[in-house]
Coordinates of C-alpha atoms in Angstrom, one line a residue:
X281 CA -0.7 28.7 6.3
X282 CA 1.6 28.6 9.3
X283 CA 4.5 26.5 7.9
X284 CA 6.4 26.4 11.2
X285 CA 3.4 24.8 12.9
X286 CA 2.6 22.5 10.0
X287 CA 5.9 20.8 9.5
X288 CA 6.4 19.4 13.0
X289 CA 2.9 18.1 13.0
X290 CA 3.5 16.2 9.8
X291 CA 6.8 14.8 11.1
X292 CA 5.0 13.7 14.3
X293 CA 2.3 12.1 12.2
X294 CA 4.9 10.1 10.3
X295 CA 6.5 8.9 13.5
X296 CA 3.0 8.0 14.8
X297 CA 2.4 5.8 11.7
X298 CA 5.6 4.0 12.5
X299 CA 4.6 3.4 16.1
X300 CA 1.1 2.2 15.1
X301 CA 2.6 -0.3 12.7
X302 CA 5.2 -1.5 15.2
X303 CA 2.7 -2.2 17.9
X304 CA 0.1 -3.6 15.5
X305 CA 2.7 -6.1 14.3
X306 CA 4.4 -6.9 17.7
X307 CA 1.1 -7.2 19.6
X308 CA -1.0 -8.6 16.8
X309 CA -1.6 -12.0 18.3
X310 CA -2.9 -10.5 21.6
X311 CA -5.2 -8.1 19.8
X312 CA -6.6 -10.8 17.6
X313 CA -7.3 -13.0 20.6
X314 CA -9.7 -10.4 21.8
X315 CA -11.5 -9.9 18.5
X316 CA -11.6 -13.2 16.7
X317 CA -13.8 -16.2 17.3
X318 CA -13.6 -19.9 16.3
X319 CA -10.9 -20.9 13.9
X320 CA -9.9 -17.4 13.2
X321 CA -9.1 -16.7 16.8
X322 CA -6.5 -19.4 16.9
X323 CA -4.8 -18.8 13.6
X324 CA -1.7 -17.1 15.1
X325 CA -1.3 -19.6 18.0
X326 CA 0.9 -21.4 15.5
X327 CA 3.2 -18.5 15.8
X328 CA 4.4 -19.5 19.2
X329 CA 7.8 -21.1 19.6
X330 CA 7.8 -24.9 18.8
X331 CA 10.3 -27.3 20.3
X332 CA 12.5 -28.8 17.6
X333 CA 11.2 -32.3 18.1
X334 CA 7.7 -31.1 17.4
X335 CA 8.5 -29.9 13.8
X336 CA 6.6 -32.7 12.2
X337 CA 6.3 -32.5 8.4
X338 CA 2.8 -32.8 7.0
X339 CA 1.8 -36.0 5.2
X340 CA 0.7 -35.8 1.6
X341 CA -2.9 -36.1 2.7
X342 CA -2.5 -33.3 5.3
X343 CA -0.8 -31.1 2.8
X344 CA -3.9 -31.3 0.6
X345 CA -6.5 -30.8 3.3
X346 CA -5.2 -28.8 6.3
X347 CA -5.4 -25.1 6.6
X348 CA -2.2 -23.1 6.3
X349 CA -1.3 -20.4 8.8
X350 CA 1.7 -18.2 9.4
X351 CA 4.6 -19.1 11.8
X352 CA 6.3 -16.9 14.3
X353 CA 7.9 -13.7 13.2
X354 CA 11.1 -13.0 15.2
X355 CA 11.1 -9.7 17.1
X356 CA 14.3 -8.5 15.6
X357 CA 12.6 -8.3 12.2
X358 CA 10.6 -5.3 13.4
X359 CA 13.8 -3.4 14.3
X360 CA 15.1 -4.2 10.8
X361 CA 11.8 -2.7 9.5
X362 CA 12.5 0.4 11.5
X363 CA 15.9 0.7 9.8
X364 CA 14.1 0.5 6.5
X365 CA 11.7 3.3 7.7
X366 CA 14.5 5.6 8.4
X367 CA 16.3 5.0 5.1
X368 CA 13.2 5.1 3.0
X369 CA 12.0 8.3 4.8
X370 CA 15.2 10.0 3.8
X371 CA 15.2 8.6 0.3
X372 CA 11.6 9.4 -0.6
X373 CA 11.6 12.6 1.4
X374 CA 14.5 14.0 -0.7
X375 CA 13.4 12.4 -4.0
X376 CA 9.9 13.8 -3.5
X377 CA 11.0 17.4 -4.0
X378 CA 13.5 16.8 -6.8
X379 CA 11.0 17.5 -9.6
X380 CA 10.0 20.9 -8.5
X381 CA 13.6 21.7 -7.4
X382 CA 14.9 21.0 -10.9
X383 CA 12.0 22.0 -13.1
X384 CA 10.8 25.4 -11.9
X385 CA 12.6 28.8 -11.2
X386 CA 12.7 30.5 -7.9
X387 CA 9.2 31.9 -7.3
X388 CA 8.9 35.6 -7.9
X389 CA 8.7 37.5 -4.6
X390 CA 9.6 34.4 -2.7
X391 CA 12.1 34.1 0.1
X392 CA 15.0 33.0 -2.1
X393 CA 14.9 29.4 -0.7
X394 CA 12.4 28.2 -3.3
X395 CA 9.2 28.7 -1.3
X396 CA 6.1 30.5 -2.8
X397 CA 4.6 33.7 -1.5
X398 CA 1.5 33.5 0.8
X399 CA -0.4 35.5 -1.8
X400 CA -0.1 32.7 -4.5
X401 CA -1.5 29.5 -3.0
X402 CA -1.7 27.9 -6.5
X403 CA 2.0 28.5 -7.1
X404 CA 4.6 25.9 -6.9
X405 CA 8.1 25.8 -5.4
X406 CA 11.2 25.9 -7.6
X407 CA 14.9 26.6 -7.7
X408 CA 17.1 25.5 -10.6
X409 CA 14.7 26.3 -13.5
X410 CA 15.9 23.5 -15.8
X411 CA 12.5 22.7 -17.3
X412 CA 10.2 19.6 -17.5
X413 CA 12.3 17.5 -19.8
X414 CA 15.5 18.0 -17.7
X415 CA 13.5 17.3 -14.4
X416 CA 12.0 14.1 -16.0
X417 CA 15.3 12.9 -17.4
X418 CA 17.2 13.5 -14.1
X419 CA 14.5 12.0 -12.0
X420 CA 14.6 8.9 -14.2
X421 CA 18.4 8.8 -14.0
X422 CA 18.2 9.0 -10.2
X423 CA 15.8 6.0 -10.1
X424 CA 17.9 4.2 -12.7
X425 CA 21.1 4.5 -10.6
X426 CA 19.3 3.7 -7.4
X427 CA 18.1 0.4 -8.9
X428 CA 21.3 -0.5 -10.9
X429 CA 23.8 0.0 -8.1
X430 CA 22.1 -2.8 -6.1
X431 CA 23.7 -5.3 -8.4
X432 CA 27.1 -4.2 -7.2
X433 CA 25.9 -3.8 -3.6
X434 CA 24.5 -7.4 -3.6
X435 CA 27.7 -8.9 -5.1
X436 CA 29.8 -7.0 -2.5
X437 CA 27.6 -8.5 0.3
X438 CA 27.3 -12.0 -1.0
X439 CA 30.9 -12.4 -2.1
X440 CA 33.1 -10.1 0.1
X441 CA 31.9 -8.4 3.2
X442 CA 28.4 -9.7 4.2
X443 CA 25.0 -8.1 4.2
X444 CA 25.3 -6.2 7.4
X445 CA 28.6 -4.5 6.5
X446 CA 27.2 -3.6 3.0
X447 CA 24.3 -1.9 4.7
X448 CA 26.7 0.1 6.9
X449 CA 28.7 1.2 3.8
X450 CA 25.5 2.3 2.1
X451 CA 24.5 4.3 5.2
X452 CA 27.8 6.1 5.3
X453 CA 27.6 7.1 1.6
X454 CA 24.1 8.3 2.0
X455 CA 25.0 10.4 5.1
X456 CA 27.6 12.3 3.1
X457 CA 25.0 12.9 0.4
X458 CA 22.5 14.4 2.8
X459 CA 25.1 16.9 4.2
X460 CA 26.0 18.1 0.7
X461 CA 22.4 18.3 -0.4
X462 CA 21.4 20.5 2.5
X463 CA 24.3 22.9 2.1
X464 CA 23.8 23.1 -1.7
X465 CA 20.2 24.3 -1.2
X466 CA 21.3 27.4 0.8
X467 CA 19.4 30.5 -0.4
X468 CA 22.6 32.4 -1.2
X469 CA 23.7 29.6 -3.6
X470 CA 20.3 29.4 -5.3
X471 CA 20.0 33.2 -5.8
X472 CA 23.5 33.2 -7.3
X473 CA 22.5 30.4 -9.7
X474 CA 25.1 28.0 -8.3
X475 CA 22.8 25.3 -6.8
X476 CA 23.1 22.8 -9.7
X477 CA 26.6 21.4 -9.2
X478 CA 26.3 20.5 -5.4
X479 CA 22.9 19.1 -6.1
X480 CA 24.2 16.7 -8.8
X481 CA 27.0 15.5 -6.6
X482 CA 24.6 14.7 -3.7
X483 CA 22.1 13.3 -6.1
X484 CA 24.6 10.7 -7.4
X485 CA 25.9 9.9 -3.9
X486 CA 22.4 9.3 -2.6
X487 CA 21.6 6.9 -5.4
X488 CA 24.9 5.0 -4.7
X489 CA 24.2 4.8 -1.0
X490 CA 20.6 3.7 -1.5
X491 CA 21.7 1.1 -4.1
X492 CA 24.3 -0.4 -1.7
X493 CA 21.8 -0.5 1.2
X494 CA 18.6 -1.7 -0.5
X495 CA 19.4 -5.2 -1.9
X496 CA 20.6 -6.4 1.5
X497 CA 17.8 -5.4 3.8
X498 CA 15.1 -7.9 2.7
X499 CA 17.5 -10.9 2.6
X500 CA 18.8 -10.1 6.1
X501 CA 15.3 -9.6 7.3
X502 CA 14.1 -13.0 6.0
X503 CA 17.3 -14.7 7.3
X504 CA 16.0 -14.1 10.8
X505 CA 13.2 -16.6 10.1
X506 CA 15.0 -19.8 10.7
X507 CA 12.7 -22.8 10.3
X508 CA 11.7 -22.5 6.6
X509 CA 9.9 -25.9 6.2
X510 CA 6.2 -26.6 6.7
X511 CA 5.2 -28.5 9.8
X512 CA 1.9 -29.5 11.5
X513 CA 0.6 -28.2 14.7
X514 CA -2.6 -28.6 16.8
X515 CA -4.1 -25.4 18.0
X516 CA -5.7 -25.0 21.4
X517 CA -9.0 -25.1 19.6
X518 CA -8.2 -28.7 18.6
X519 CA -7.8 -27.8 14.9
X520 CA -4.7 -29.3 13.2
X521 CA -3.0 -26.8 10.8
X522 CA 0.1 -26.5 8.7
X523 CA 2.5 -23.8 9.8
X524 CA 3.6 -22.7 6.3
X525 CA 6.8 -20.9 5.4
X526 CA 5.3 -19.4 2.3
X527 CA 2.5 -17.9 4.4
X528 CA 5.0 -16.7 7.0
X529 CA 7.4 -15.1 4.5
X530 CA 4.4 -13.5 2.8
X531 CA 3.4 -11.9 6.2
X532 CA 6.9 -10.7 6.8
X533 CA 7.2 -9.2 3.4
X534 CA 3.8 -7.5 3.9
X535 CA 5.0 -5.9 7.1
X536 CA 8.3 -5.0 5.5
X537 CA 6.5 -3.2 2.6
X538 CA 4.2 -1.4 5.0
X539 CA 7.2 -0.1 6.9
X540 CA 8.8 1.0 3.6
X541 CA 5.7 3.1 3.0
X542 CA 5.7 4.5 6.5
X543 CA 9.0 6.0 5.5
X544 CA 7.7 7.0 2.1
X545 CA 4.9 8.9 3.8
X546 CA 7.5 11.3 5.2
X547 CA 7.6 12.8 1.7
X548 CA 4.3 14.7 2.5
X549 CA 6.1 16.7 5.2
X550 CA 8.8 17.5 2.7
X551 CA 6.6 18.8 -0.1
X552 CA 4.8 21.2 2.3
X553 CA 8.1 22.3 3.6
X554 CA 9.5 23.1 0.1
X555 CA 6.4 25.1 -0.7
X556 CA 6.2 27.2 2.5
X557 CA 9.7 27.2 3.9
X558 CA 12.2 26.3 1.2
X559 CA 14.3 23.6 -0.1
X560 CA 17.1 23.7 2.5
X561 CA 14.5 22.8 5.1
X562 CA 12.9 20.2 2.8
X563 CA 16.3 18.5 2.5
X564 CA 17.1 18.9 6.2
X565 CA 14.1 16.9 7.4
X566 CA 15.0 13.6 5.7
X567 CA 18.6 14.3 6.7
X568 CA 17.6 14.4 10.4
X569 CA 15.7 11.1 10.1
X570 CA 18.6 9.5 8.2
X571 CA 21.0 10.0 11.1
X572 CA 18.9 7.7 13.2
X573 CA 20.3 4.9 11.2
X574 CA 23.7 4.6 12.8
X575 CA 22.0 4.3 16.3
X576 CA 19.7 1.6 15.1
X577 CA 22.5 -0.4 13.4
X578 CA 24.8 -0.2 16.4
X579 CA 21.9 -1.5 18.6
X580 CA 21.1 -4.4 16.2
X581 CA 24.7 -5.4 15.4
X582 CA 25.0 -8.2 18.0
X583 CA 21.4 -9.3 17.9
X584 CA 21.1 -10.2 14.2
X585 CA 21.6 -13.6 12.6
X586 CA 24.2 -12.8 10.0
X587 CA 25.1 -15.0 7.1
X588 CA 28.9 -14.7 6.5
X589 CA 30.2 -13.9 3.0
X590 CA 31.1 -17.2 1.5
X591 CA 31.9 -16.3 -2.1
X592 CA 29.2 -15.7 -4.6
X593 CA 27.6 -18.5 -6.6
X594 CA 27.5 -16.2 -9.7
X595 CA 30.4 -17.9 -11.6
X596 CA 28.9 -21.3 -11.0
X597 CA 25.5 -20.0 -11.9
X598 CA 26.8 -19.1 -15.4
X599 CA 28.8 -22.4 -15.7
X600 CA 25.6 -24.4 -15.1
X601 CA 23.7 -22.3 -17.7
X602 CA 26.5 -22.8 -20.2
X603 CA 26.6 -26.6 -19.6
X604 CA 22.8 -26.8 -20.1
X605 CA 23.0 -24.9 -23.4
X606 CA 25.9 -27.0 -24.7
X607 CA 24.4 -30.4 -23.8
X608 CA 21.1 -29.3 -25.3
X609 CA 22.9 -28.6 -28.6
X610 CA 22.5 -24.8 -28.1
X611 CA 18.7 -24.9 -27.8
X612 CA 17.5 -22.3 -25.3
X613 CA 14.4 -24.3 -24.1
X614 CA 12.9 -27.7 -24.2
X615 CA 11.5 -30.5 -22.1
X616 CA 13.7 -31.6 -19.2
X617 CA 16.1 -28.9 -20.3
X618 CA 18.1 -28.8 -17.0
X619 CA 18.4 -32.5 -16.4
X620 CA 21.5 -32.6 -18.7
X621 CA 23.4 -30.2 -16.5
X622 CA 22.9 -32.3 -13.3
X623 CA 26.0 -34.2 -12.1
X624 CA 23.9 -37.4 -11.9
X625 CA 23.3 -37.1 -15.7
X626 CA 26.8 -35.9 -16.6
X627 CA 28.3 -38.9 -14.6
X628 CA 26.8 -41.3 -17.2
X629 CA 29.0 -39.5 -19.8
X630 CA 32.1 -39.6 -17.6
X631 CA 32.0 -35.9 -16.8
X632 CA 32.7 -34.7 -13.3
X633 CA 31.6 -31.2 -12.2
X634 CA 31.8 -29.2 -8.9
X635 CA 28.1 -28.5 -8.4
X636 CA 25.3 -30.6 -7.2
X637 CA 21.8 -31.5 -8.4
X638 CA 20.5 -28.9 -5.9
X639 CA 22.6 -26.2 -7.5
X640 CA 21.1 -27.0 -10.9
X641 CA 17.6 -26.8 -9.4
X642 CA 18.4 -23.5 -7.8
X643 CA 19.6 -22.0 -11.1
X644 CA 16.4 -23.1 -12.9
X645 CA 14.2 -21.7 -10.1
X646 CA 16.2 -18.4 -10.1
X647 CA 15.9 -18.0 -13.8
X648 CA 12.1 -18.6 -13.7
X649 CA 11.9 -15.8 -11.1
X650 CA 14.0 -13.5 -13.3
X651 CA 11.6 -14.2 -16.2
X652 CA 8.7 -13.1 -14.0
X653 CA 10.7 -9.9 -13.0
X654 CA 11.1 -9.0 -16.7
X655 CA 7.3 -8.3 -16.9
X656 CA 7.6 -5.6 -14.3
X657 CA 9.2 -2.7 -16.2
X658 CA 6.0 -1.9 -18.1
X659 CA 4.0 -2.3 -14.9
X660 CA 6.3 0.3 -13.2
X661 CA 5.6 2.7 -16.1
X662 CA 1.9 2.6 -15.1
X663 CA 2.4 3.1 -11.4
X664 CA 2.2 6.9 -11.1
X665 CA 3.1 7.7 -14.7
X666 CA 6.4 8.3 -16.4
X667 CA 8.9 10.8 -15.0
X668 CA 7.4 14.1 -13.8
X669 CA 4.2 13.7 -15.8
X670 CA 2.1 13.2 -12.6
X671 CA 3.3 16.3 -10.8
X672 CA 3.2 18.2 -14.1
X673 CA -0.5 17.2 -14.5
X674 CA -1.1 18.4 -10.9
X675 CA 0.5 21.8 -11.6
X676 CA -2.1 22.3 -14.4
X677 CA -5.0 21.7 -12.1
X678 CA -6.6 23.7 -9.3
X679 CA -4.8 23.0 -6.1
X680 CA -6.3 25.4 -3.6
X681 CA -3.0 25.6 -1.7
X682 CA -2.0 22.0 -2.0
X683 CA 1.4 21.3 -3.5
X684 CA 1.2 20.1 -7.1
X685 CA 3.1 16.9 -6.3
X686 CA 1.0 16.1 -3.1
X687 CA -1.2 13.4 -4.6
X688 CA 1.7 11.2 -5.6
X689 CA 2.8 11.3 -1.9
X690 CA -0.5 9.8 -0.9
X691 CA 0.6 6.5 -2.5
X692 CA 2.1 5.4 0.9
X693 CA -1.1 6.1 2.8
X694 CA -3.0 3.9 0.4
X695 CA -0.5 1.1 0.8
X696 CA -0.6 1.5 4.6
X697 CA -4.4 0.9 4.5
X698 CA -4.3 -1.9 1.9
X699 CA -1.5 -3.9 3.6
X700 CA -3.5 -4.8 6.8
X701 CA -6.7 -5.3 4.8
X702 CA -4.9 -7.9 2.7
X703 CA -2.7 -9.4 5.4
X704 CA -5.2 -9.6 8.2
X705 CA -8.4 -9.8 6.1
X706 CA -8.5 -11.1 2.6
X707 CA -5.6 -13.5 2.7
X708 CA -6.6 -15.3 5.9
X709 CA -10.2 -15.4 4.7
X710 CA -9.1 -17.2 1.5
X711 CA -6.9 -19.6 3.4
X712 CA -9.7 -20.4 5.8
X713 CA -11.8 -21.7 2.9
X714 CA -8.8 -23.3 1.2
X715 CA -9.0 -20.9 -1.7
X716 CA -5.5 -20.6 -3.2
X717 CA -4.6 -17.1 -4.3
X718 CA -1.2 -17.9 -5.6
X719 CA 1.8 -15.7 -6.3
X720 CA 1.0 -15.5 -10.1
X721 CA -2.6 -14.6 -9.3
X722 CA -1.5 -11.8 -7.0
X723 CA 0.9 -10.4 -9.6
X724 CA -1.7 -10.6 -12.3
X725 CA -4.2 -8.7 -10.1
X726 CA -1.6 -6.0 -9.5
X727 CA -0.9 -5.7 -13.2
X728 CA -4.6 -5.2 -14.0
X729 CA -5.0 -2.6 -11.3
X730 CA -2.0 -0.6 -12.6
X731 CA -3.3 -0.8 -16.2
X732 CA -6.7 0.6 -15.1
X733 CA -4.9 3.4 -13.2
X734 CA -3.0 4.3 -16.4
X735 CA -6.3 4.6 -18.3
X736 CA -7.6 6.9 -15.6
X737 CA -4.5 9.1 -15.9
X738 CA -5.1 9.4 -19.7
X739 CA -8.8 10.3 -19.3
X740 CA -7.9 12.9 -16.6
X741 CA -5.2 14.4 -18.8
X742 CA -7.7 14.7 -21.7
X743 CA -10.1 16.6 -19.3
X744 CA -7.3 18.9 -18.2
X745 CA -6.5 19.8 -21.8
X746 CA -10.2 20.4 -22.5
X747 CA -10.7 22.7 -19.5
X748 CA -7.4 24.5 -19.3
X749 CA -7.4 28.2 -20.5
X750 CA -4.4 27.3 -22.7
X751 CA -6.0 24.1 -24.1
X752 CA -3.4 21.6 -25.2
X753 CA -0.6 23.8 -23.9
X754 CA -1.7 23.3 -20.3
X755 CA 1.8 22.4 -18.9
X756 CA 3.2 25.8 -19.5
X757 CA 0.1 27.9 -18.8
X758 CA 0.1 30.4 -16.0
X759 CA -3.6 29.7 -15.4
X760 CA -4.9 26.3 -14.4
X761 CA -7.8 24.0 -15.2
X762 CA -10.8 24.3 -12.9
X763 CA -10.5 20.5 -12.3
X764 CA -9.4 19.8 -8.7
X765 CA -6.1 18.1 -8.2
X766 CA -7.9 15.6 -6.0
X767 CA -9.2 13.9 -9.1
X768 CA -5.7 12.3 -9.3
X769 CA -6.6 10.2 -6.3
X770 CA -8.1 7.2 -8.1
X771 CA -5.0 6.9 -10.3
X772 CA -2.7 7.1 -7.4
X773 CA -4.7 4.7 -5.2
X774 CA -5.0 1.9 -7.8
X775 CA -1.3 2.2 -8.6
X776 CA -0.5 1.9 -4.9
X777 CA -2.7 -1.1 -4.3
X778 CA -1.1 -2.8 -7.3
X779 CA 2.3 -2.4 -5.6
X780 CA 1.1 -4.5 -2.6
X781 CA 0.2 -7.3 -4.9
X782 CA 3.3 -7.1 -7.2
X783 CA 6.2 -5.8 -5.2
X784 CA 5.5 -7.9 -2.0
X785 CA 5.2 -11.0 -4.1
X786 CA 8.4 -10.0 -6.0
X787 CA 10.3 -9.9 -2.7
X788 CA 9.0 -13.3 -1.8
X789 CA 10.0 -14.9 -5.1
X790 CA 13.5 -13.2 -5.1
X791 CA 14.3 -14.7 -1.7
X792 CA 12.6 -18.1 -2.0
X793 CA 13.9 -18.9 -5.5
X794 CA 17.5 -17.7 -5.1
X795 CA 20.5 -20.0 -4.5
X796 CA 21.7 -19.7 -0.9
X797 CA 24.7 -17.6 -1.7
X798 CA 22.9 -15.4 -4.3
X799 CA 20.0 -14.1 -2.1
X800 CA 21.1 -10.5 -2.4
X801 CA 21.9 -10.7 -6.1
X802 CA 18.5 -12.1 -7.0
X803 CA 16.9 -9.4 -4.9
X804 CA 19.1 -6.9 -6.8
X805 CA 17.9 -8.4 -10.1
X806 CA 14.3 -7.9 -9.0
X807 CA 15.1 -4.3 -8.1
X808 CA 17.0 -3.8 -11.4
X809 CA 13.7 -4.1 -13.3
X810 CA 12.9 -0.7 -11.9
X811 CA 16.0 0.5 -13.7
X812 CA 14.9 -1.2 -16.9
X813 CA 11.6 0.6 -16.6
X814 CA 13.5 3.9 -16.2
X815 CA 15.5 3.1 -19.4
X816 CA 12.2 2.6 -21.3
X817 CA 10.9 5.8 -19.8
X818 CA 14.0 7.7 -20.9
X819 CA 13.1 6.8 -24.5
X820 CA 9.8 8.5 -24.0
X821 CA 11.1 11.7 -22.4
X822 CA 11.0 13.6 -25.7
X823 CA 7.2 12.8 -25.8
X824 CA 6.6 14.3 -22.4
X825 CA 5.5 17.6 -23.8
X826 CA 2.2 19.2 -24.8
X827 CA 0.1 18.1 -26.6
X828 CA 1.2 14.4 -26.3
X829 CA 0.7 13.8 -22.6
X830 CA -2.5 11.8 -23.1
X831 CA -0.5 9.1 -24.9
X832 CA 2.2 9.2 -22.3
X833 CA -0.5 7.8 -19.9
X834 CA -2.5 5.7 -22.4
X835 CA 0.4 4.0 -24.2
X836 CA 1.9 2.1 -21.2
X837 CA -1.6 1.2 -20.0
X838 CA -2.5 -0.5 -23.3
X839 CA 0.9 -2.3 -23.3
X840 CA 0.3 -3.6 -19.8
X841 CA -3.2 -5.0 -20.6
X842 CA -1.7 -7.0 -23.4
X843 CA 1.3 -8.1 -21.3
X844 CA -0.9 -9.2 -18.5
X845 CA -2.8 -11.7 -20.7
X846 CA 0.6 -13.1 -21.9
X847 CA 1.9 -13.3 -18.4
X848 CA -1.1 -15.3 -17.1
X849 CA -1.0 -17.6 -20.0
X850 CA 2.7 -18.4 -19.7
X851 CA 3.1 -18.6 -15.9
X852 CA -0.2 -19.4 -14.2
X853 CA 1.0 -23.0 -13.4
X854 CA 3.7 -21.5 -11.0
X855 CA 0.8 -20.9 -8.6
X856 CA 1.3 -24.5 -7.5
X857 CA 5.1 -24.7 -7.8
X858 CA 7.2 -25.5 -4.7
X859 CA 7.9 -22.3 -2.8
X860 CA 11.1 -23.3 -1.2
X861 CA 13.4 -26.3 -2.1
X862 CA 15.6 -27.6 0.7
X863 CA 18.9 -29.4 0.4
X864 CA 17.8 -32.6 1.9
X865 CA 14.8 -32.9 -0.4
X866 CA 17.0 -32.6 -3.5
X867 CA 19.7 -34.8 -2.0
X868 CA 17.2 -37.7 -1.7
X869 CA 16.2 -37.3 -5.3
X870 CA 19.8 -37.0 -6.4
X871 CA 20.7 -40.2 -4.6
X872 CA 17.8 -42.0 -6.4
X873 CA 18.9 -40.6 -9.7
X874 CA 22.6 -41.4 -9.1
X875 CA 21.7 -45.0 -8.2
X876 CA 19.7 -45.4 -11.4
X877 CA 22.6 -43.9 -13.5
X878 CA 25.1 -46.3 -11.7
X879 CA 22.9 -49.3 -12.6
X880 CA 22.8 -48.1 -16.3
X881 CA 26.6 -47.7 -16.4
X882 CA 27.2 -51.1 -14.9
X883 CA 24.8 -52.7 -17.3
X884 CA 26.6 -51.1 -20.3
X885 CA 30.0 -52.3 -19.0
X886 CA 28.7 -55.9 -18.7
X887 CA 27.2 -55.6 -22.2

């Protein structure tokens, strides 16, 4: 294989995917006008700019009968998505080669940079020779840090410096990390056995940089969509529709997640580079892409709608929770649980507080979202397997020259295919027939798909054991099973499709149900569930050895099937819950409640 020719083609292919997605999003309305007929042709006419006086709220009857369509998506959101492409390309590109870099030794007869010899197409790249358990543990640690640091990054943005400046800080830290990572993979250091220390420094810095960057991107993206209330509009076809913020935010999040995976697709170029050129080049590619970020951020700086830091609502958040617990006599749940923490209720007891009824409603809604997020760690464990178990399974199969960790890198391709199918096909079709496929239904569907993918992984691992020359010691065997590595594709594909249902909906919920000054923090809590999944996975690291790998796949799948049934039973009613609650809506209710409380207090005084 001609590696020097292959790598530029893969990089060019990744850039082509980004351009395809940009133009498909930016010009979507024009394309659809050529291909759609009837109602479908006019769906996106509601995306045109509407004069402020024409934002007419739907009546109760219209809300129950009119079709819902997406509103306009500001052009600046696509540039934010390109920022995400560059950052995720560097993150996943580097992360994608970590397992082999840590697990395997330098290949015998190789070039000293970790690449295999041309005479061994079934071999795999390696460098540090730390073994499967070390690679799994460190890979999980990297993910844990990347999804724990966002809590700090979110607080920094919401309370101190703002989201844009927090993103800039994350980019600077990540840039330093890439420089150290590239230098630390020099062949002279690897041959001398001195590659581990610089790698660990860059490893930690990359996690900190990504963690500071990540929780602030989706909130700043959705902040660009300004009119977040439903309104009615008459299309040129004569049909009257509701321009729906939930549908619009869902569309933005779908595009955003697609762009994330354009970046993740870059990992394919990196795994071929590690195998046929070496790790210094595999780390250099994501580093080059990463340094597009400063250019993009400078260009966007004066074009963004930026929410200034105004102090986090986090202290008040906990005060409201504490008040609710105390006034409910330390019960943790119950009917009308949060009513006792509202100022309109506390006023009847002569208690004055600094928050509003809207703040209490926001806390309740955010906590419900966090409850939903707590179901996600077990789902994450089924999406691609635990730690390095997927690439380890691939290394025990016939690859015919493909890298052993290639199939996991096809996850983004599946997502790039599934996203437009859902966003431009299934979801509009369901809306046209007024079939509600709510947020809980979407998450439940994703959970089921991931559980099935875990079962497939277990069955495939069983077949690898049965056909490997070394039987149940397949992971350390020099020979491989005759089963093709491409049999991993169903497992990878189902896990990827599940992400489009679960993660996209998670971003929607994190933004829509967060208090105004806690948007980044609630997104960080959503991301933190990946860290919780990693913590659970760390517990299982001792089991990631032969002959127990079947249960490493099957155990989480069984747990997810059981959890999915509980999740649907407890939360299916949230399909119909209000997506966004606005200040004026709550203020009207608060005035009514306060008036009633005042009447009661006056009556008691007269008595």
